[in-house]
């Protein structure tokens, strides 16, 4: 069964181009909508949603904040490069610019469907902001700083190995880290900023 995609985009030409690109890559476009309010009922009917930030009087970013937790992961496809941090904090799993090569969106979809977080590489050099991290991500990173393996972290926090890997991937994307060892270096340098907010 091919993965089902929801397109949330209010510009017809962009929407049609997205459909052609996505379907040519072997995905199924389950639905196209132009308004955020029309996307919400479809959240659990698809495998991933490609959403524009500017939707007339509505906002794709606000849609992400109200998206059901059990809903499909959201990929923001936008002309704006300044909302990466807010998007990731809202739970968005992918962030791609409309000016990127078209292959970038397909790369993003594949990564997100694997359970990863994908941010277009040109935006990963933004300043790292620990405030974007969730309390559980901070707990995981505290243990990374203590040189714990992912398996050990999973056992210590009573969560699955896949969940640990997802938290690590989310943190890497939110913090704009690149390269092997970057996460450990960041954790060691910022360990005192990693106290969970709800402790």
PDB file of C-alpha atoms in Angstrom, residues 8 12 14 31 45 64 72 86 88-89 91 98 100 116 118 134 150 186 191:
ATOM      1  CA  UNK A   8      -2.925  21.770   2.442  1.00  0.00           C
ATOM      2  CA  UNK A  12      -3.831  26.220  -7.227  1.00  0.00           C
ATOM      3  CA  UNK A  14       1.505  25.184  -6.267  1.00  0.00           C
ATOM      4  CA  UNK A  31      -6.902  14.796  -0.559  1.00  0.00           C
ATOM      5  CA  UNK A  45      -6.755   9.362   7.285  1.00  0.00           C
ATOM      6  CA  UNK A  64       0.211  22.274  13.557  1.00  0.00           C
ATOM      7  CA  UNK A  72      -0.200  12.102  10.600  1.00  0.00           C
ATOM      8  CA  UNK A  86       8.277  27.612  16.195  1.00  0.00           C
ATOM      9  CA  UNK A  88       9.466  22.203  15.492  1.00  0.00           C
ATOM     10  CA  UNK A  89       8.187  23.313  18.878  1.00  0.00           C
ATOM     11  CA  UNK A  91       5.475  19.239  16.587  1.00  0.00           C
ATOM     12  CA  UNK A  98       9.477  26.297  -1.760  1.00  0.00           C
ATOM     13  CA  UNK A 100      14.481  24.280  -2.550  1.00  0.00           C
ATOM     14  CA  UNK A 116      12.762  11.143  11.506  1.00  0.00           C
ATOM     15  CA  UNK A 118      13.894  16.735   8.471  1.00  0.00           C
ATOM     16  CA  UNK A 134      10.380  19.123  25.329  1.00  0.00           C
ATOM     17  CA  UNK A 150      20.385   4.773  23.444  1.00  0.00           C
ATOM     18  CA  UNK A 186      26.207  20.074  22.438  1.00  0.00           C
ATOM     19  CA  UNK A 191      24.094  20.056  30.328  1.00  0.00           C
TER      20      UNK A 191
END
